[in-house]
Amino acid sequence: MTISASSPIGIFDSGIGGLTVVKAVQALLPSERIIYFGDTARVPYGSKSQVTIRRYAQDDTGILMKYQPKMIIVACNTVSALALDIVEQVGKGVPVLGVLAAGAELAVRHSRNSHIGIIGTQATTLSNAYSFAINAIDPDIEVFSTACPLLVPFAEEGFINHPAARMIAQEYLAELLARKIDTLVLGCTHYPILKEMIGDIAGPDIHIIDSAEAVAAKAGQTLAENGLLNDSEIPVSPHLLVSDLPQKFKTLCRLFLGNDIPDVELVEV
Amino acid sequence: MTISASSPIGIFDSGIGGLTVVKAVQALLPSERIIYFGDTARVPYGSKSQVTIRRYAQDDTGILMKYQPKMIIVACNTVSALALDIVEQVGKGVPVLGVLAAGAELAVRHSRNSHIGIIGTQATTLSNAYSFAINAIDPDIEVFSTACPLLVPFAEEGFINHPAARMIAQEYLAELLARKIDTLVLGCTHYPILKEMIGDIAGPDIHIIDSAEAVAAKAGQTLAENGLLNDSEIPVSPHLLVSDLPQKFKTLCRLFLGNDIPDVELVEV
């Protein structure tokens, strides 16, 4: 397999949430070709077991590998927390970046009082992967996590600023806010859609970390270090693959990517 | 394959919701052996495509067939709406009952003003399967449907009477109530968990149809007609199978079955 600067960047997620990462990569690196796979036939991952999540991650990576990517970005926090090693195995030497490590690093850089809050899926918070990643950089930081399972369906149904969504988010965040955190990581790729509402509830003194932007920055840096940045100046549309409901995905794309909606291809897992 | 009165009844659902059917069958036919399969590795079905739902229904039926059931009950409204023929094919002559037909019949019997409301998943309401089933019995009945995608996660997370769940349910039901329905079908196997709240919102003049009880009654009747009722007087615990997270399933069982919690076995799909 020959990897070159013109090879694509492969990105995958359990479903549609990872498009927040596609958007961030596109904004930062508009000349890069992106292959995106969303496993819409088996979404969500965050409420499932580690064994199942690892099996799904293996399949997802296999699909991207057919396109000979120069890098794989795991846009799913749950997979980043529980199955990054499987992605690396199947990726056979292709650099792999997970949203989790990127978000953790950025959170450490921003926190002043060393109290960081994490919101994510059940599987991500139970894994303690954010605590491990943050404390590996700075063991003195206190990390507080809360699972917010209902925020994914709210985001997927477009209840972006509904009073019921706000009420539930307030309950989820109450304990973290009581811990005097100064930094809050959106530890699920769906949450950036609810960023404004979450920011409102958290208040102006808490810095919100969006892992999508963090991982895009890290991708640019890694590609530059390896001499693999695409220097073509023609912006290209991402190539989108899903395992179910391409039409619905296309409609939802508007919410994530804005107006530029490419075709969506159906693949089997 | 030899089917006898002592053969089990096979029941399946996309996840945990079908336990409302297990409970209703147990209450009515306590001597029957029940094999239940919940596809917790691929839940939910109701937001996925017909092709995918049919593929999953085929797998689920195959798992139950290994136990040589004397009857298969499709506890999932989405599969009942979109894939009952696949279940019958894989079932090779074993009688198949779907919650949808049972609920539709009961609704027709109860409605006085011929205005029936249906709430269900996206896939179920888009299929119009309830309208077809109801109008096949009585073409003069007007059927009004609304998809309520957020009620499944509310039920699964145990938000049974939370003000946010109530607010969303009120929005979902507003249009149906404006149509002056006198009968409301809970067209998703998760909704009986929210029955009290939904009944409160609908008010005392609307009859709520719980398809779980309807299908249990029909199962008893069909078995009696075929001389296949189990006349042993020893009540038996159901045999529960899931494709993921057996421990979580066991915990959630309390919500559905009460205190009697049998072991849960993990199977691969």
Coordinates of C-alpha atoms in Angstrom, one line a residue:
Chain A
M1 CA 0.0 0.0 0.0
T2 CA 1.4 3.4 -0.9
I3 CA 0.5 6.3 1.1
S4 CA 1.1 9.8 -0.3
A5 CA 0.1 13.4 0.4
S6 CA -2.9 12.9 -2.0
S7 CA -4.2 9.9 0.0
P8 CA -7.4 10.5 1.9
I9 CA -8.0 11.0 5.6
G10 CA -10.4 8.3 6.9
I11 CA -12.8 9.3 9.6
F12 CA -15.4 7.1 11.3
D13 CA -18.1 7.3 13.9
S14 CA -21.1 5.3 15.2
G15 CA -23.4 7.5 13.2
I16 CA -23.9 11.1 12.3
G17 CA -22.1 12.8 15.2
G18 CA -18.7 12.4 13.6
L19 CA -19.6 15.0 11.0
T20 CA -18.7 17.6 13.6
V21 CA -15.1 16.3 13.1
V22 CA -15.5 16.3 9.3
K23 CA -16.5 20.0 9.5
A24 CA -13.6 20.9 11.7
V25 CA -11.0 19.1 9.5
Q26 CA -12.5 20.7 6.4
A27 CA -12.3 24.1 7.9
L28 CA -8.7 23.7 8.9
L29 CA -7.5 21.6 6.0
P30 CA -9.7 22.4 3.0
S31 CA -7.6 20.6 0.4
E32 CA -7.7 17.2 2.2
R33 CA -9.8 14.4 0.7
I34 CA -12.0 12.9 3.5
I35 CA -13.6 9.5 3.5
Y36 CA -16.2 9.3 6.3
F37 CA -18.0 6.2 7.5
G38 CA -21.0 6.4 9.9
D39 CA -22.3 3.1 11.2
T40 CA -26.0 4.1 11.1
A41 CA -27.2 0.4 11.0
R42 CA -25.8 -0.2 14.5
V43 CA -25.8 3.3 16.2
P44 CA -25.6 4.0 19.1
Y45 CA -22.4 2.5 20.5
G46 CA -22.2 4.3 23.8
S47 CA -24.8 2.2 25.5
K48 CA -23.2 -1.1 24.4
S49 CA -20.5 -3.4 25.8
Q50 CA -16.8 -3.2 25.3
V51 CA -16.8 -6.5 23.4
T52 CA -19.4 -5.3 21.0
I53 CA -17.9 -1.8 20.6
R54 CA -14.5 -3.4 19.8
R55 CA -16.1 -5.7 17.2
Y56 CA -17.8 -2.8 15.5
A57 CA -14.6 -0.7 15.6
Q58 CA -12.8 -3.5 13.8
D59 CA -15.4 -3.5 11.0
D60 CA -15.4 0.2 10.7
T61 CA -11.7 0.5 10.3
G62 CA -11.8 -2.3 7.7
I63 CA -14.2 -0.3 5.6
L64 CA -11.9 2.8 5.7
M65 CA -8.8 0.7 4.9
K66 CA -10.2 -0.1 1.5
Y67 CA -9.6 3.5 0.6
Q68 CA -5.9 3.4 1.6
P69 CA -6.0 6.4 4.0
K70 CA -2.9 8.3 5.1
M71 CA -4.5 8.7 8.5
I72 CA -7.5 7.4 10.5
I73 CA -9.4 9.7 12.8
V74 CA -11.7 8.0 15.3
A75 CA -14.4 10.6 15.6
C76 CA -16.3 8.4 18.2
N77 CA -15.4 9.1 21.8
T78 CA -16.7 5.7 22.8
V79 CA -14.4 3.9 20.3
S80 CA -11.5 6.2 21.3
A81 CA -12.0 5.2 24.9
L82 CA -12.4 1.5 24.5
A83 CA -11.0 0.2 21.2
L84 CA -8.2 2.5 19.8
D85 CA -5.8 -0.4 19.9
I86 CA -8.0 -2.5 17.6
V87 CA -8.2 0.4 15.1
E88 CA -4.4 0.6 15.2
Q89 CA -4.1 -3.2 14.6
V90 CA -6.4 -3.1 11.6
G91 CA -4.8 0.1 10.4
K92 CA -1.4 -1.6 10.1
G93 CA 0.9 1.4 10.6
V94 CA -1.4 4.1 9.4
P95 CA -1.4 6.9 12.1
V96 CA -4.5 6.8 14.2
L97 CA -5.9 9.8 16.1
G98 CA -8.7 9.5 18.6
V99 CA -10.9 12.5 19.6
L100 CA -10.4 11.5 23.3
A101 CA -6.7 12.1 23.5
A102 CA -7.0 15.4 21.6
G103 CA -9.8 16.6 23.8
A104 CA -7.9 15.6 27.0
E105 CA -4.7 17.5 26.0
L106 CA -6.7 20.6 25.1
A107 CA -8.6 20.4 28.4
V108 CA -5.3 20.2 30.4
R109 CA -3.9 23.3 28.5
H110 CA -7.0 25.3 29.4
S111 CA -7.7 24.4 33.0
R112 CA -6.4 26.9 35.5
N113 CA -7.9 25.4 38.7
S114 CA -7.2 21.8 37.8
H115 CA -10.9 20.8 38.0
I116 CA -12.0 19.3 34.7
G117 CA -15.5 18.0 34.0
I118 CA -16.3 15.4 31.3
I119 CA -19.7 14.5 29.8
G120 CA -20.0 11.5 27.6
T121 CA -21.8 8.2 27.0
Q122 CA -22.3 5.5 29.6
A123 CA -19.5 3.4 28.0
T124 CA -17.0 6.4 27.8
T125 CA -17.6 7.5 31.4
L126 CA -17.5 4.0 32.8
S127 CA -14.1 3.4 31.1
N128 CA -12.5 6.3 32.9
A129 CA -10.4 6.8 29.8
Y130 CA -10.5 10.6 30.1
S131 CA -9.2 10.5 33.6
F132 CA -6.4 8.2 32.6
A133 CA -5.5 10.4 29.6
I134 CA -5.7 13.7 31.6
N135 CA -3.8 12.3 34.6
A136 CA -1.1 10.8 32.4
I137 CA -0.3 14.5 31.4
D138 CA -0.9 16.0 34.9
P139 CA -1.6 13.6 37.8
D140 CA -2.7 16.5 40.0
I141 CA -5.8 17.4 38.0
E142 CA -9.1 16.3 39.4
V143 CA -11.5 14.8 36.8
F144 CA -15.2 14.6 37.3
S145 CA -17.4 12.6 34.8
T146 CA -21.1 12.3 34.2
A147 CA -22.9 10.1 31.6
C148 CA -25.5 12.0 29.7
P149 CA -27.3 9.2 27.7
L150 CA -30.3 11.3 26.6
L151 CA -28.3 14.0 25.0
V152 CA -27.5 11.8 21.9
P153 CA -31.2 11.3 21.0
F154 CA -31.9 15.0 21.7
A155 CA -29.1 15.9 19.2
E156 CA -30.2 13.3 16.7
E157 CA -33.8 14.5 16.8
G158 CA -32.7 18.1 16.4
F159 CA -34.0 19.2 19.9
I160 CA -31.1 21.6 20.0
N161 CA -32.6 24.2 22.4
H162 CA -35.8 22.6 23.5
P163 CA -36.8 23.4 27.1
A164 CA -37.0 19.7 27.9
A165 CA -33.5 19.1 26.6
R166 CA -32.3 22.1 28.6
M167 CA -34.0 20.7 31.8
I168 CA -32.3 17.3 31.3
A169 CA -28.9 18.9 30.5
Q170 CA -29.2 21.0 33.7
E171 CA -29.8 17.9 35.8
Y172 CA -26.8 16.1 34.2
L173 CA -24.5 19.1 34.7
A174 CA -25.5 20.0 38.2
E175 CA -23.0 17.7 40.0
L176 CA -20.1 18.8 37.8
L177 CA -20.9 22.5 38.3
A178 CA -21.0 21.9 42.1
R179 CA -17.4 20.6 41.8
K180 CA -16.2 24.0 40.6
I181 CA -14.9 22.8 37.3
D182 CA -13.4 25.5 35.1
T183 CA -13.2 23.3 31.9
L184 CA -15.9 21.0 30.5
V185 CA -15.1 18.5 27.8
L186 CA -17.8 17.6 25.3
G187 CA -16.8 13.9 25.4
C188 CA -19.2 12.6 22.8
T189 CA -19.2 13.6 19.2
H190 CA -22.9 14.5 19.2
Y191 CA -22.6 17.1 21.9
P192 CA -21.1 19.9 19.8
I193 CA -24.6 20.2 18.3
L194 CA -25.8 21.2 21.7
K195 CA -22.8 23.4 22.5
E196 CA -24.7 26.7 22.8
M197 CA -27.2 25.3 25.2
I198 CA -24.5 23.5 27.3
G199 CA -22.4 26.7 27.3
D200 CA -25.5 28.7 28.5
I201 CA -26.0 26.2 31.4
A202 CA -22.3 26.1 32.3
G203 CA -22.0 29.9 32.3
P204 CA -19.3 32.2 31.0
D205 CA -16.6 31.1 33.4
I206 CA -16.4 27.5 32.2
H207 CA -14.3 26.8 29.1
I208 CA -16.0 24.3 26.8
I209 CA -13.7 21.9 25.0
D210 CA -15.0 20.6 21.6
S211 CA -12.9 17.6 20.8
A212 CA -13.7 17.9 17.1
E213 CA -11.6 21.1 16.8
A214 CA -8.9 19.6 18.9
V215 CA -8.5 16.5 16.8
A216 CA -8.5 18.5 13.6
A217 CA -5.6 20.6 14.9
K218 CA -3.7 17.5 15.9
A219 CA -4.4 15.9 12.4
G220 CA -2.9 18.9 10.6
Q221 CA 0.1 18.9 12.9
T222 CA 0.8 15.1 12.5
L223 CA 0.4 15.3 8.7
A224 CA 2.8 18.3 8.5
E225 CA 5.4 16.4 10.7
N226 CA 5.2 13.4 8.3
G227 CA 5.3 15.6 5.1
L228 CA 1.8 14.3 4.2
L229 CA -0.2 17.5 3.9
N230 CA -2.0 17.8 0.7
D231 CA -0.8 21.0 -1.0
S232 CA -3.3 21.0 -3.8
E233 CA -5.4 24.2 -3.5
I234 CA -8.6 22.7 -4.8
P235 CA -11.1 22.1 -2.0
V236 CA -12.8 18.7 -2.3
S237 CA -16.1 17.5 -0.9
P238 CA -15.9 14.6 1.6
H239 CA -16.9 11.1 0.5
L240 CA -19.6 9.9 2.8
L241 CA -20.4 6.3 3.5
V242 CA -23.1 4.9 5.9
S243 CA -24.4 1.4 6.7
D244 CA -28.1 2.4 6.7
L245 CA -30.5 5.2 5.6
P246 CA -28.3 7.3 3.3
Q247 CA -31.2 9.6 2.5
K248 CA -31.9 10.4 6.2
F249 CA -28.2 10.9 6.7
K250 CA -28.1 13.4 3.8
T251 CA -30.9 15.4 5.4
L252 CA -29.2 15.5 8.8
C253 CA -25.9 16.6 7.1
R254 CA -27.4 20.0 6.8
L255 CA -27.4 20.3 10.6
F256 CA -23.7 19.4 10.8
L257 CA -22.0 20.6 7.6
G258 CA -24.1 23.5 6.5
N259 CA -25.3 23.8 3.0
D260 CA -22.7 21.8 1.0
I261 CA -24.3 18.3 0.9
P262 CA -22.4 15.7 -1.0
D263 CA -23.8 12.3 -2.0
V264 CA -24.0 9.5 0.5
E265 CA -23.2 5.9 -0.3
L266 CA -24.6 2.8 1.3
V267 CA -22.1 0.1 2.4
E268 CA -22.7 -3.2 4.2
V269 CA -21.1 -4.1 7.5
Chain B
M1 CA -39.1 -30.9 14.3
T2 CA -41.8 -32.0 16.7
I3 CA -44.0 -29.4 18.3
S4 CA -45.9 -30.3 21.4
A5 CA -47.8 -28.6 24.2
S6 CA -44.6 -28.6 26.2
S7 CA -42.6 -26.7 23.5
P8 CA -41.7 -23.1 24.4
I9 CA -43.2 -19.9 23.1
G10 CA -40.5 -17.8 21.4
I11 CA -40.7 -14.0 21.8
F12 CA -38.3 -11.5 20.4
D13 CA -37.8 -7.7 20.4
S14 CA -35.1 -5.2 19.4
G15 CA -34.1 -4.9 23.1
I16 CA -35.7 -4.8 26.5
G17 CA -39.2 -3.4 25.5
G18 CA -40.5 -6.8 24.6
L19 CA -40.4 -7.8 28.3
T20 CA -43.8 -6.1 28.6
V21 CA -45.1 -8.9 26.3
V22 CA -43.3 -11.6 28.4
K23 CA -45.0 -10.2 31.5
A24 CA -48.4 -10.2 29.9
V25 CA -48.0 -13.8 28.6
Q26 CA -46.7 -15.0 32.0
A27 CA -49.7 -13.4 33.7
L28 CA -52.2 -15.1 31.4
L29 CA -50.4 -18.4 30.7
P30 CA -48.2 -19.0 33.8
S31 CA -47.4 -22.7 32.8
E32 CA -45.9 -21.8 29.4
R33 CA -42.2 -22.0 28.9
I34 CA -40.9 -18.7 27.3
I35 CA -37.7 -18.2 25.3
Y36 CA -37.1 -14.4 24.9
F37 CA -34.5 -12.8 22.7
G38 CA -33.6 -9.1 22.9
D39 CA -31.2 -7.8 20.2
T40 CA -29.4 -5.4 22.6
A41 CA -26.3 -5.2 20.4
R42 CA -28.3 -3.6 17.6
V43 CA -31.1 -1.8 19.4
P44 CA -33.0 0.4 18.4
Y45 CA -34.7 -0.8 15.2
G46 CA -37.4 1.9 14.9
S47 CA -35.0 4.5 13.5
K48 CA -33.5 2.2 10.9
S49 CA -34.4 1.2 7.3
Q50 CA -36.8 -1.5 6.2
V51 CA -33.9 -3.5 4.6
T52 CA -31.9 -3.4 7.8
I53 CA -34.9 -4.2 10.0
R54 CA -35.8 -7.2 7.8
R55 CA -32.2 -8.5 8.0
Y56 CA -32.3 -8.2 11.8
A57 CA -35.7 -9.9 12.0
Q58 CA -34.4 -12.9 10.0
D59 CA -31.4 -13.3 12.5
D60 CA -33.7 -13.0 15.5
T61 CA -36.1 -15.6 14.3
G62 CA -33.2 -17.9 13.5
I63 CA -32.0 -17.7 17.1
L64 CA -35.5 -18.6 18.5
M65 CA -35.9 -21.5 16.0
K66 CA -33.1 -23.3 17.6
Y67 CA -35.4 -23.8 20.6
Q68 CA -38.1 -25.4 18.5
P69 CA -40.9 -23.1 19.6
K70 CA -44.6 -23.9 19.2
M71 CA -45.3 -20.2 18.5
I72 CA -43.3 -17.0 17.8
I73 CA -44.5 -13.7 19.1
V74 CA -43.0 -10.6 17.5
A75 CA -42.9 -8.3 20.5
C76 CA -41.4 -5.5 18.4
N77 CA -44.0 -3.2 16.6
T78 CA -41.4 -2.1 14.1
V79 CA -40.7 -5.7 13.0
S80 CA -44.5 -6.5 13.1
A81 CA -45.0 -3.6 10.7
L82 CA -42.2 -4.2 8.3
A83 CA -40.9 -7.8 8.4
L84 CA -43.6 -10.2 9.6
D85 CA -43.4 -12.2 6.4
I86 CA -39.7 -12.8 6.9
V87 CA -40.4 -14.1 10.4
E88 CA -43.0 -16.5 8.9
Q89 CA -40.6 -17.7 6.2
V90 CA -37.8 -18.4 8.7
G91 CA -40.4 -19.9 11.1
K92 CA -41.4 -22.6 8.6
G93 CA -45.0 -23.2 9.6
V94 CA -44.8 -22.2 13.3
P95 CA -47.6 -19.8 14.0
V96 CA -46.4 -16.2 14.2
L97 CA -48.2 -13.5 16.1
G98 CA -47.3 -9.8 15.9
V99 CA -48.1 -7.2 18.4
L100 CA -49.4 -4.9 15.7
A101 CA -52.3 -7.0 14.5
A102 CA -53.4 -7.8 18.0
G103 CA -53.3 -4.1 19.0
A104 CA -55.1 -3.0 15.9
E105 CA -58.0 -5.5 16.5
L106 CA -58.3 -4.5 20.1
A107 CA -58.4 -0.8 19.1
V108 CA -61.2 -1.4 16.6
R109 CA -63.2 -3.2 19.3
H110 CA -62.8 -0.3 21.7
S111 CA -63.4 2.7 19.5
R112 CA -66.9 4.2 19.6
N113 CA -66.3 7.3 17.5
S114 CA -64.1 5.6 14.9
H115 CA -61.1 8.0 15.5
I116 CA -58.1 6.0 16.5
G117 CA -54.6 7.4 17.4
I118 CA -51.4 5.5 17.0
I119 CA -48.0 6.4 18.5
G120 CA -44.9 4.5 17.5
T121 CA -41.4 4.7 16.1
Q122 CA -40.5 6.5 12.9
A123 CA -40.3 3.2 10.9
T124 CA -43.7 2.0 12.2
T125 CA -45.6 5.2 11.6
L126 CA -44.0 5.7 8.1
S127 CA -45.1 2.2 7.1
N128 CA -48.8 3.0 7.7
A129 CA -49.1 -0.7 8.9
Y130 CA -51.6 0.2 11.7
S131 CA -53.8 2.1 9.2
F132 CA -53.8 -0.9 6.9
A133 CA -54.6 -3.4 9.7
I134 CA -57.4 -1.2 11.2
N135 CA -59.0 -0.3 7.8
A136 CA -58.9 -4.0 6.8
I137 CA -61.2 -4.7 9.7
D138 CA -63.3 -1.5 9.3
P139 CA -62.6 0.9 6.4
D140 CA -64.6 3.7 7.9
I141 CA -62.3 4.2 10.8
E142 CA -60.0 7.3 10.7
V143 CA -56.4 6.5 11.9
F144 CA -54.0 9.3 13.0
S145 CA -50.3 8.5 13.6
T146 CA -47.5 10.3 15.3
A147 CA -43.8 9.1 15.6
C148 CA -42.5 9.6 19.1
P149 CA -38.8 8.8 18.7
L150 CA -37.7 10.3 22.1
L151 CA -40.1 8.1 24.2
V152 CA -37.9 5.0 23.7
P153 CA -34.8 6.6 25.2
F154 CA -36.9 8.0 28.0
A155 CA -38.3 4.6 28.8
E156 CA -34.9 2.9 28.6
E157 CA -33.3 5.5 30.9
G158 CA -36.2 5.1 33.4
F159 CA -37.5 8.7 33.0
I160 CA -40.9 7.3 33.6
N161 CA -42.6 10.4 35.0
H162 CA -40.0 13.1 34.6
P163 CA -41.3 16.6 33.8
A164 CA -39.1 16.7 30.6
A165 CA -40.5 13.4 29.4
R166 CA -44.0 14.7 30.1
M167 CA -43.4 17.9 28.2
I168 CA -42.2 16.0 25.1
A169 CA -45.0 13.5 25.3
Q170 CA -47.5 16.4 25.5
E171 CA -46.1 17.8 22.3
Y172 CA -46.2 14.5 20.5
L173 CA -49.8 13.8 21.6
A174 CA -51.2 17.3 21.0
E175 CA -52.1 16.7 17.3
L176 CA -53.7 13.4 18.0
L177 CA -55.8 14.8 20.8
A178 CA -56.9 17.7 18.5
R179 CA -58.3 15.0 16.2
K180 CA -60.8 13.9 18.9
I181 CA -59.5 10.3 19.1
D182 CA -61.2 8.1 21.7
T183 CA -58.7 5.3 21.5
L184 CA -54.9 5.5 21.6
V185 CA -52.6 2.6 20.6
L186 CA -49.2 2.3 22.3
G187 CA -47.6 1.2 19.1
C188 CA -44.1 0.6 20.4
T189 CA -43.3 -2.1 23.0
H190 CA -41.4 0.4 25.1
Y191 CA -44.4 2.7 25.7
P192 CA -46.3 0.6 28.2
I193 CA -43.6 1.6 30.7
L194 CA -44.8 5.2 30.2
K195 CA -48.5 4.2 30.2
E196 CA -49.4 6.1 33.4
M197 CA -47.9 9.3 32.1
I198 CA -49.4 8.9 28.7
G199 CA -52.8 8.1 30.2
D200 CA -52.6 11.2 32.3
I201 CA -51.9 13.4 29.3
A202 CA -54.6 11.7 27.2
G203 CA -57.2 12.1 29.9
P204 CA -59.9 9.8 31.2
D205 CA -62.0 9.7 28.0
I206 CA -59.4 8.1 25.8
H207 CA -59.0 4.3 26.0
I208 CA -55.3 3.3 26.0
I209 CA -54.5 0.1 24.1
D210 CA -51.5 -1.9 25.3
S211 CA -50.6 -4.3 22.5
A212 CA -48.7 -6.5 25.0
E213 CA -51.9 -7.6 26.7
A214 CA -53.7 -7.9 23.4
V215 CA -51.1 -10.2 21.9
A216 CA -51.0 -12.4 25.1
A217 CA -54.7 -12.9 24.8
K218 CA -54.4 -13.9 21.2
A219 CA -51.6 -16.3 21.9
G220 CA -53.7 -18.1 24.5
Q221 CA -56.6 -18.3 22.1
T222 CA -54.4 -19.6 19.2
L223 CA -52.7 -22.2 21.4
A224 CA -56.1 -23.4 22.7
E225 CA -57.5 -23.7 19.2
N226 CA -54.5 -25.9 18.2
G227 CA -54.5 -28.0 21.3
L228 CA -51.1 -26.7 22.3
L229 CA -51.7 -25.1 25.7
N230 CA -49.3 -26.4 28.3
D231 CA -51.5 -28.0 31.0
S232 CA -48.6 -28.4 33.5
E233 CA -49.4 -26.5 36.6
I234 CA -45.9 -25.6 37.5
P235 CA -45.0 -21.9 36.7
V236 CA -41.7 -21.6 34.9
S237 CA -39.3 -18.7 34.7
P238 CA -38.7 -17.3 31.2
H239 CA -35.3 -18.1 29.5
L240 CA -33.8 -14.8 28.5
L241 CA -31.2 -14.3 25.7
V242 CA -29.6 -11.0 24.6
S243 CA -27.0 -10.1 22.1
D244 CA -25.2 -7.7 24.4
L245 CA -24.9 -6.5 28.0
P246 CA -26.7 -9.3 29.9
Q247 CA -26.0 -7.7 33.3
K248 CA -27.5 -4.4 32.3
F249 CA -30.5 -6.3 30.9
K250 CA -30.9 -8.2 34.2
T251 CA -31.0 -4.9 36.1
L252 CA -33.5 -3.4 33.8
C253 CA -35.7 -6.5 34.1
R254 CA -36.8 -5.3 37.5
L255 CA -38.6 -2.4 35.8
F256 CA -40.5 -4.7 33.5
L257 CA -41.0 -8.1 35.2
G258 CA -41.0 -7.1 38.9
N259 CA -38.9 -9.0 41.4
D260 CA -38.5 -12.4 39.7
I261 CA -35.3 -12.0 37.8
P262 CA -34.0 -15.1 35.9
D263 CA -30.5 -15.5 34.5
V264 CA -29.7 -13.8 31.2
E265 CA -27.7 -15.6 28.5
L266 CA -25.5 -13.9 25.9
V267 CA -25.8 -15.1 22.3
E268 CA -24.1 -13.8 19.1
V269 CA -26.0 -12.4 16.1

